[in-house]
Short mmCIF file of C-alpha atoms in Angstrom, two decimals:
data_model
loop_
_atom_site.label_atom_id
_atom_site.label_comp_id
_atom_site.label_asym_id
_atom_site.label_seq_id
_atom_site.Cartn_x
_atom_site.Cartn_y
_atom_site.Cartn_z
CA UNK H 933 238.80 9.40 -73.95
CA UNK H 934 239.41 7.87 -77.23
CA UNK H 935 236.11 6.08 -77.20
CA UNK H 936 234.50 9.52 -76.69
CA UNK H 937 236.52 11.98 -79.11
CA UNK H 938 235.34 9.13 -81.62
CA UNK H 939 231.72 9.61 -80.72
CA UNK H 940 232.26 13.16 -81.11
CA UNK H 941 233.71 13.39 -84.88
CA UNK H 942 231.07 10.33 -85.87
CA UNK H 943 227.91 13.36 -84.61
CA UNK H 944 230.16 16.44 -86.13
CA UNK H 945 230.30 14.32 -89.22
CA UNK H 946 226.93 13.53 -89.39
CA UNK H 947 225.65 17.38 -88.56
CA UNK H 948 228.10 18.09 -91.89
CA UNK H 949 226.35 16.19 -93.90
CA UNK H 950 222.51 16.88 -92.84
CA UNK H 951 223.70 20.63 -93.61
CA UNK H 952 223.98 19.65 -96.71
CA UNK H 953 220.68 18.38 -97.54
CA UNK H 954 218.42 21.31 -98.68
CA UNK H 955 215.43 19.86 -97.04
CA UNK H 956 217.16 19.78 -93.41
CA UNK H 957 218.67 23.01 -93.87
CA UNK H 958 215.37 24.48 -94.74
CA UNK H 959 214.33 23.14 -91.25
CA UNK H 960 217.37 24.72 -89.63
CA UNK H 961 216.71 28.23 -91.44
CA UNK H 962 212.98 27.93 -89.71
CA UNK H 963 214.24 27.12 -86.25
CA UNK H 964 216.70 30.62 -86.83
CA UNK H 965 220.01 28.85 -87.11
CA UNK H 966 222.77 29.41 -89.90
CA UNK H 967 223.37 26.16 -92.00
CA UNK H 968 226.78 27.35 -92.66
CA UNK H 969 227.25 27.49 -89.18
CA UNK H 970 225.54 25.11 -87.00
CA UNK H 971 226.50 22.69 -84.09
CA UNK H 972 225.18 20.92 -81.67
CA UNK H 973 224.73 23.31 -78.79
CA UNK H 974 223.82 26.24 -81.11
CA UNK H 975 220.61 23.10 -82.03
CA UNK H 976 220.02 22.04 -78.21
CA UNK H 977 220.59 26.11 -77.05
CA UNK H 978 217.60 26.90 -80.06
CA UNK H 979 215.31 23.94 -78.88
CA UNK H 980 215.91 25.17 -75.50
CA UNK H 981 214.42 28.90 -76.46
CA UNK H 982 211.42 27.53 -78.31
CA UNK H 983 210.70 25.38 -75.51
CA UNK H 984 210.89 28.24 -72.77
CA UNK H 985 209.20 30.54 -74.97
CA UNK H 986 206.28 28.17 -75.78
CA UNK H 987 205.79 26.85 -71.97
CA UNK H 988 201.83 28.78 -71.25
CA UNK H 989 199.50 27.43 -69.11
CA UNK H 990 197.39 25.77 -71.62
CA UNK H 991 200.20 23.62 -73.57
CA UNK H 992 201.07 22.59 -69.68
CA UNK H 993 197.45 21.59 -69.43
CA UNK H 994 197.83 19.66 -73.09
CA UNK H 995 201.03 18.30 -71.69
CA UNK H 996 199.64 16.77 -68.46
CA UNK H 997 196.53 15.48 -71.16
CA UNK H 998 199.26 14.19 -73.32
CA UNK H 999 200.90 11.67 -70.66
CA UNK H 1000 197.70 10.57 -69.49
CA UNK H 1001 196.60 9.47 -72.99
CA UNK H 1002 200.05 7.85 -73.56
CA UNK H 1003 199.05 5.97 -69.88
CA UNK H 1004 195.91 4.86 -71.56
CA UNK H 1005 197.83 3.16 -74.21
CA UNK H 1006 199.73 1.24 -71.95
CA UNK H 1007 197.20 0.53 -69.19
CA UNK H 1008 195.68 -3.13 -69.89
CA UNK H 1009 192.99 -3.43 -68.11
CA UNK H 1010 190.05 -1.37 -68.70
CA UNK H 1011 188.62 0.25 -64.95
CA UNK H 1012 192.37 1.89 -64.74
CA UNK H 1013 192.27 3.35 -68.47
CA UNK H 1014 189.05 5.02 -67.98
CA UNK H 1015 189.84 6.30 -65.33
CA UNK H 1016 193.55 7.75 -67.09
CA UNK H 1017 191.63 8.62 -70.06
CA UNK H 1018 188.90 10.57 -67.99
CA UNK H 1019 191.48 12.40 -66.59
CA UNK H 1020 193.43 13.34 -69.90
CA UNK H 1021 190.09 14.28 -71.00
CA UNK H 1022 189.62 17.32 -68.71
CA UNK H 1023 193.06 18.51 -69.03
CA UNK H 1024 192.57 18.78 -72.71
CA UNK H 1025 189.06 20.58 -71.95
CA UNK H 1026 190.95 23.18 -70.24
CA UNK H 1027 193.52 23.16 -73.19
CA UNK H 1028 190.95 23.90 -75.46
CA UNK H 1029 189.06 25.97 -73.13
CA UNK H 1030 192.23 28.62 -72.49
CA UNK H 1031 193.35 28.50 -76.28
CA UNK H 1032 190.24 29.54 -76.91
CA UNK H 1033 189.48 26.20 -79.34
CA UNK H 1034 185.80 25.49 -78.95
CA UNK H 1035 185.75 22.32 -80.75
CA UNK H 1036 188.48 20.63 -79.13
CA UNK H 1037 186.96 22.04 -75.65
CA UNK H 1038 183.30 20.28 -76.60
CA UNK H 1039 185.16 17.28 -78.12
CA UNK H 1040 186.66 16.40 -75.05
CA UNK H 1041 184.20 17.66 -72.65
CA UNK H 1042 181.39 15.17 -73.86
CA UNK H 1043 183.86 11.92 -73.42
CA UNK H 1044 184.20 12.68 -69.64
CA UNK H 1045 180.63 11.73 -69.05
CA UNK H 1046 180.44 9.22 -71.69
CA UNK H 1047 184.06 7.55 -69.71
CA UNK H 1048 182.49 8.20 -66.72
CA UNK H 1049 179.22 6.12 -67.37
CA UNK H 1050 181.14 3.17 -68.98
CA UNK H 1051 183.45 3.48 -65.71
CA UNK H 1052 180.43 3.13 -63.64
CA UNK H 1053 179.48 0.25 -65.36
CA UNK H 1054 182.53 -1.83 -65.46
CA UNK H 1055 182.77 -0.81 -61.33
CA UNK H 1056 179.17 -2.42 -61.07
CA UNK H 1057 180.64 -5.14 -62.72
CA UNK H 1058 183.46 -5.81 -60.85
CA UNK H 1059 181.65 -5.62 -57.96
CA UNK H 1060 178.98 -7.81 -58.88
CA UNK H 1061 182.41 -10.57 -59.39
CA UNK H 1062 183.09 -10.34 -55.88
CA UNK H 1063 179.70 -10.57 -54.99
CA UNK H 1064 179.87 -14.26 -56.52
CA UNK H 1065 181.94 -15.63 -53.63
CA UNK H 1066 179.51 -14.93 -51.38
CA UNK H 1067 176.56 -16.48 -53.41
CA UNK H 1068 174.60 -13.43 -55.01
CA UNK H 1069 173.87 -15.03 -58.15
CA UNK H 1070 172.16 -11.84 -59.71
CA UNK H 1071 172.28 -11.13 -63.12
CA UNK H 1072 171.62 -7.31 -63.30
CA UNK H 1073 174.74 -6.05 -63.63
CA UNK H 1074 174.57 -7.92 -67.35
CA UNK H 1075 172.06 -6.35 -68.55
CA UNK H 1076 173.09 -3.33 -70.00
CA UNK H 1077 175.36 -5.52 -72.21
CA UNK H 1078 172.63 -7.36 -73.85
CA UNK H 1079 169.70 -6.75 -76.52
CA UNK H 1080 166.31 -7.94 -76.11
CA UNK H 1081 164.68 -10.54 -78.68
CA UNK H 1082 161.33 -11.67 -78.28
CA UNK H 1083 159.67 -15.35 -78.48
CA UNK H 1084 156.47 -17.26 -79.55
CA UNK H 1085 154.75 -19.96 -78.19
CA UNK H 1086 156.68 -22.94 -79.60
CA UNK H 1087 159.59 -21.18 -81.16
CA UNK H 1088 163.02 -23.14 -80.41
CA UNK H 1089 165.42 -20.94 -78.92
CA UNK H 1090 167.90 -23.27 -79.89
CA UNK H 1091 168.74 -27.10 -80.82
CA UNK H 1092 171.34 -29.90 -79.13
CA UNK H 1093 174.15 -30.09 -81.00
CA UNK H 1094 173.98 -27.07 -83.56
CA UNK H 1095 177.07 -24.05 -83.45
CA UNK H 1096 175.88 -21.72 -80.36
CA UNK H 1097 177.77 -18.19 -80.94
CA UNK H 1098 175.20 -16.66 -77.86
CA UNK H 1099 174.20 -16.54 -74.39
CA UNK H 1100 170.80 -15.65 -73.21
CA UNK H 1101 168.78 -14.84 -69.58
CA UNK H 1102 165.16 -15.38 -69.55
CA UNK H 1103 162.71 -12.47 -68.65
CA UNK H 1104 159.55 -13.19 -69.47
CA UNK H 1105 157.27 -15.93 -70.46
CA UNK H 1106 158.48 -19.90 -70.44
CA UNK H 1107 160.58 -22.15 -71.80
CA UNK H 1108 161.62 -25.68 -71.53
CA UNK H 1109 164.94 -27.90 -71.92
CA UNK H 1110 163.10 -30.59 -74.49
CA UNK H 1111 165.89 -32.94 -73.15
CA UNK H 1112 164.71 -33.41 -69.39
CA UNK H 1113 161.12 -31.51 -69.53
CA UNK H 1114 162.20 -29.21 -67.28
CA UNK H 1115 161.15 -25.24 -67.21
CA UNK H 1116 163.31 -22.51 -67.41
CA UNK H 1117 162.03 -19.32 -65.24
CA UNK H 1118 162.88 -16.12 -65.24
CA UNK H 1119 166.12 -14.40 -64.59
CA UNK H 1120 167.82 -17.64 -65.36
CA UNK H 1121 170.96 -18.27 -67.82
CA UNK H 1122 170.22 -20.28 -70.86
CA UNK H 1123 173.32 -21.14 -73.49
CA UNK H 1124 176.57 -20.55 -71.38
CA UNK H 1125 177.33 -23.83 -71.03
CA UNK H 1126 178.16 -23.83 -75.46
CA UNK H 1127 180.46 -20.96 -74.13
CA UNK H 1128 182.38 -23.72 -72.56
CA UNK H 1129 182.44 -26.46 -74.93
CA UNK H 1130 185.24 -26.51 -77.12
CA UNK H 1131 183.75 -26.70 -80.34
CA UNK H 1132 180.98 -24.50 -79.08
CA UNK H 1133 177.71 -26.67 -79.65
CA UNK H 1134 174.09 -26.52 -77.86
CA UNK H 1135 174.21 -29.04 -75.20
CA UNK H 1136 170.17 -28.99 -75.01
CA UNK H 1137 167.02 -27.91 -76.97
CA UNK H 1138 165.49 -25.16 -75.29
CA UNK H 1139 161.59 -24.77 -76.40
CA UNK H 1140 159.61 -21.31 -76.39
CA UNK H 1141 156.00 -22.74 -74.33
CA UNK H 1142 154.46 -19.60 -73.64
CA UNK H 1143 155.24 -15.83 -75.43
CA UNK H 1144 157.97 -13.79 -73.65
CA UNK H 1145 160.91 -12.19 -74.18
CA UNK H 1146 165.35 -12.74 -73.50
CA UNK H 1147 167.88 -11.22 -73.46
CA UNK H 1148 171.44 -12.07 -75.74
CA UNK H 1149 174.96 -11.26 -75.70
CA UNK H 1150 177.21 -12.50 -78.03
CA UNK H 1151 180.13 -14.82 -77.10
CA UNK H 1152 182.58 -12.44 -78.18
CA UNK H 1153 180.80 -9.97 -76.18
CA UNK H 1154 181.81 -12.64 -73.17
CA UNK H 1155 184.84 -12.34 -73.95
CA UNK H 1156 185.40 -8.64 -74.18
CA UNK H 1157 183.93 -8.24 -70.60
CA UNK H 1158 186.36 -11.03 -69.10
CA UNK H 1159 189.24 -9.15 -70.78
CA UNK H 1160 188.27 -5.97 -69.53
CA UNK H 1161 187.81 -7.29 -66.40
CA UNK H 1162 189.11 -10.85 -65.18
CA UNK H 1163 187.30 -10.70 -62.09
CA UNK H 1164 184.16 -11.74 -64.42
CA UNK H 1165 185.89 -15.14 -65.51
CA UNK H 1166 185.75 -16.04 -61.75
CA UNK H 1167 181.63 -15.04 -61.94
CA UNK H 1168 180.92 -16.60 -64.76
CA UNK H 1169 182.88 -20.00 -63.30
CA UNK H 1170 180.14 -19.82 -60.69
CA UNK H 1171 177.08 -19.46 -62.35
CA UNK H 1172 178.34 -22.59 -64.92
CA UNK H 1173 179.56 -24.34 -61.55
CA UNK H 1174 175.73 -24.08 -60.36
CA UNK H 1175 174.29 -24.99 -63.65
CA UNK H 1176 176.27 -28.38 -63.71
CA UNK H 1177 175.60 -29.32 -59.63
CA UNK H 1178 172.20 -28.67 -60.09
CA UNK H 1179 172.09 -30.86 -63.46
CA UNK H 1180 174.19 -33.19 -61.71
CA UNK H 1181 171.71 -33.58 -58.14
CA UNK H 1182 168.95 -33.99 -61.41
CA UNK H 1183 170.43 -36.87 -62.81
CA UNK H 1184 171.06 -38.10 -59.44
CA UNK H 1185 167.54 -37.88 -58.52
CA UNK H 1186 166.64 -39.57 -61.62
CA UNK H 1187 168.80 -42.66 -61.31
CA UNK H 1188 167.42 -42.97 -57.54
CA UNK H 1189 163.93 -42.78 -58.66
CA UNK H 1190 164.91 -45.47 -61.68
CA UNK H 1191 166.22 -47.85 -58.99
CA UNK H 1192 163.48 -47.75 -56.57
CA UNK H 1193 161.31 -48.11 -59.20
CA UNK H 1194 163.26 -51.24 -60.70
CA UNK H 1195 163.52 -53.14 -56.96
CA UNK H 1196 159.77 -51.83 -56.95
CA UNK H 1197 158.76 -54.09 -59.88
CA UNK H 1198 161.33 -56.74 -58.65
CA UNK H 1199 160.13 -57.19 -55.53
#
């Protein structure tokens, strides 16, 4: 009891003096209460009114649009908060479109679709992630994350040993790792491995032999689409996996062809 008669005076106390400070009581004459006569129910009675009085059917729509945004914010992975912020999207569409504001109606109108279509692609995305345990190896679902570049007939792509800061997936044309003479065709991965390094360096020279094009993303790109969606760092362990078994069975084959050629020449 003591504890709370305390707690009491402290708030009275501090009411008295806000009163007295000409820029709260200037709030207090806009909310319709007497500074000269003002306590705490007489506040949380008024901000009772205003709130009934101001409860319509579009600031409930703005409302509803208001906790989904504040969901986005706290959402951290990227197919959920699209889907939150696609949500809080229409509600404030209907805001707008009942208050009769046409710009916030239009504004939020266009970023369903534009949420929806990045949705769709981070879905295909995820999907594609699963896909990998089962050995589908396609690399569509990267594509509309990447920019075209094209190359010339003996253009290097890039050079072992120098800073790699991209990834790139042959379309057209040919090219060679310089290193082992050995072709890269289309549709294949060329650079991820400098992803992986830890000072990020070209592990090969990769050699433009007839014209065609590629296409890049950026290592930083990389990393935005694993943080949006962790299912690709389990896809992208794959496709490196494959690129270092299949070097790996290469030098293999190598070494066996070196040794029968050795006891060849011995014998």
């Amino acid at each position: 009891m003591m504890l709370s008669a305390d707690v009491s005076s402290m708030l009275d106390r501090i009411l008295d003096a806000a009163t007295d400070n000409l820029r709260f009581a200037k709030i207090l004459v806009q909310m319709g209460l007497d500074p000269n006569n003002v306590t705490w129910d007489a506040i949380f009675s008024r901000l009772l009114e205003i709130f009934l009085h101001n409860i319509t059917l579009a600031n409930m729509f703005a409302l509803v649009g208001a906790i989904f945004f504040v969901a986005t914010l706290l959402t951290q992975t990227m197919v959920p908060l699209r889907v939150a912020n696609m949500i809080g999207c229409v509600f404030f569409a209907i805001f707008g479109a009942l208050t009769g504001a046409v710009t916030t109606f239009l504004l939020y109108l266009l970023m369903v679709p534009i949420n929806a279509y990045r949705l769709r692609q981070m879905l295909a995305l995820v999907k594609k992630a699963r896909a990998a345990t089962q050995g589908d190896m396609s690399m569509e679902w990267l594509k509309p994350f990447m920019t075209q570049r094209k190359y010339r007939k003996g253009d290097i792509l890039m050079e072992k040993g120098e800073a790699a800061s991209e990834m790139l997936l042959t379309v057209t044309g040919k090219f060679r790792v310089v290193e082992i003479n050995v072709d890269v065709p289309p549709g294949r991965l060329m650079g991820e491995l400098g992803f992986l390094t830890p000072d990020n360096r070209r592990t090969a020279t990769i050699e433009c032999i007839e014209d065609g094009h590629v296409l890049t993303i950026t290592y930083e790109g990389l990393l935005e689409i694993y943080f949006q969606n962790p299912q690709f760092g389990y896809y992208f362990l794959v496709l490196t996996s494959q690129r270092l078994l299949e070097n790996l069975a290469r030098a293999e084959a190598i070494i066996a062809q070196n040794r029968i050629a050795v006891q060849t020449i011995a014998n």
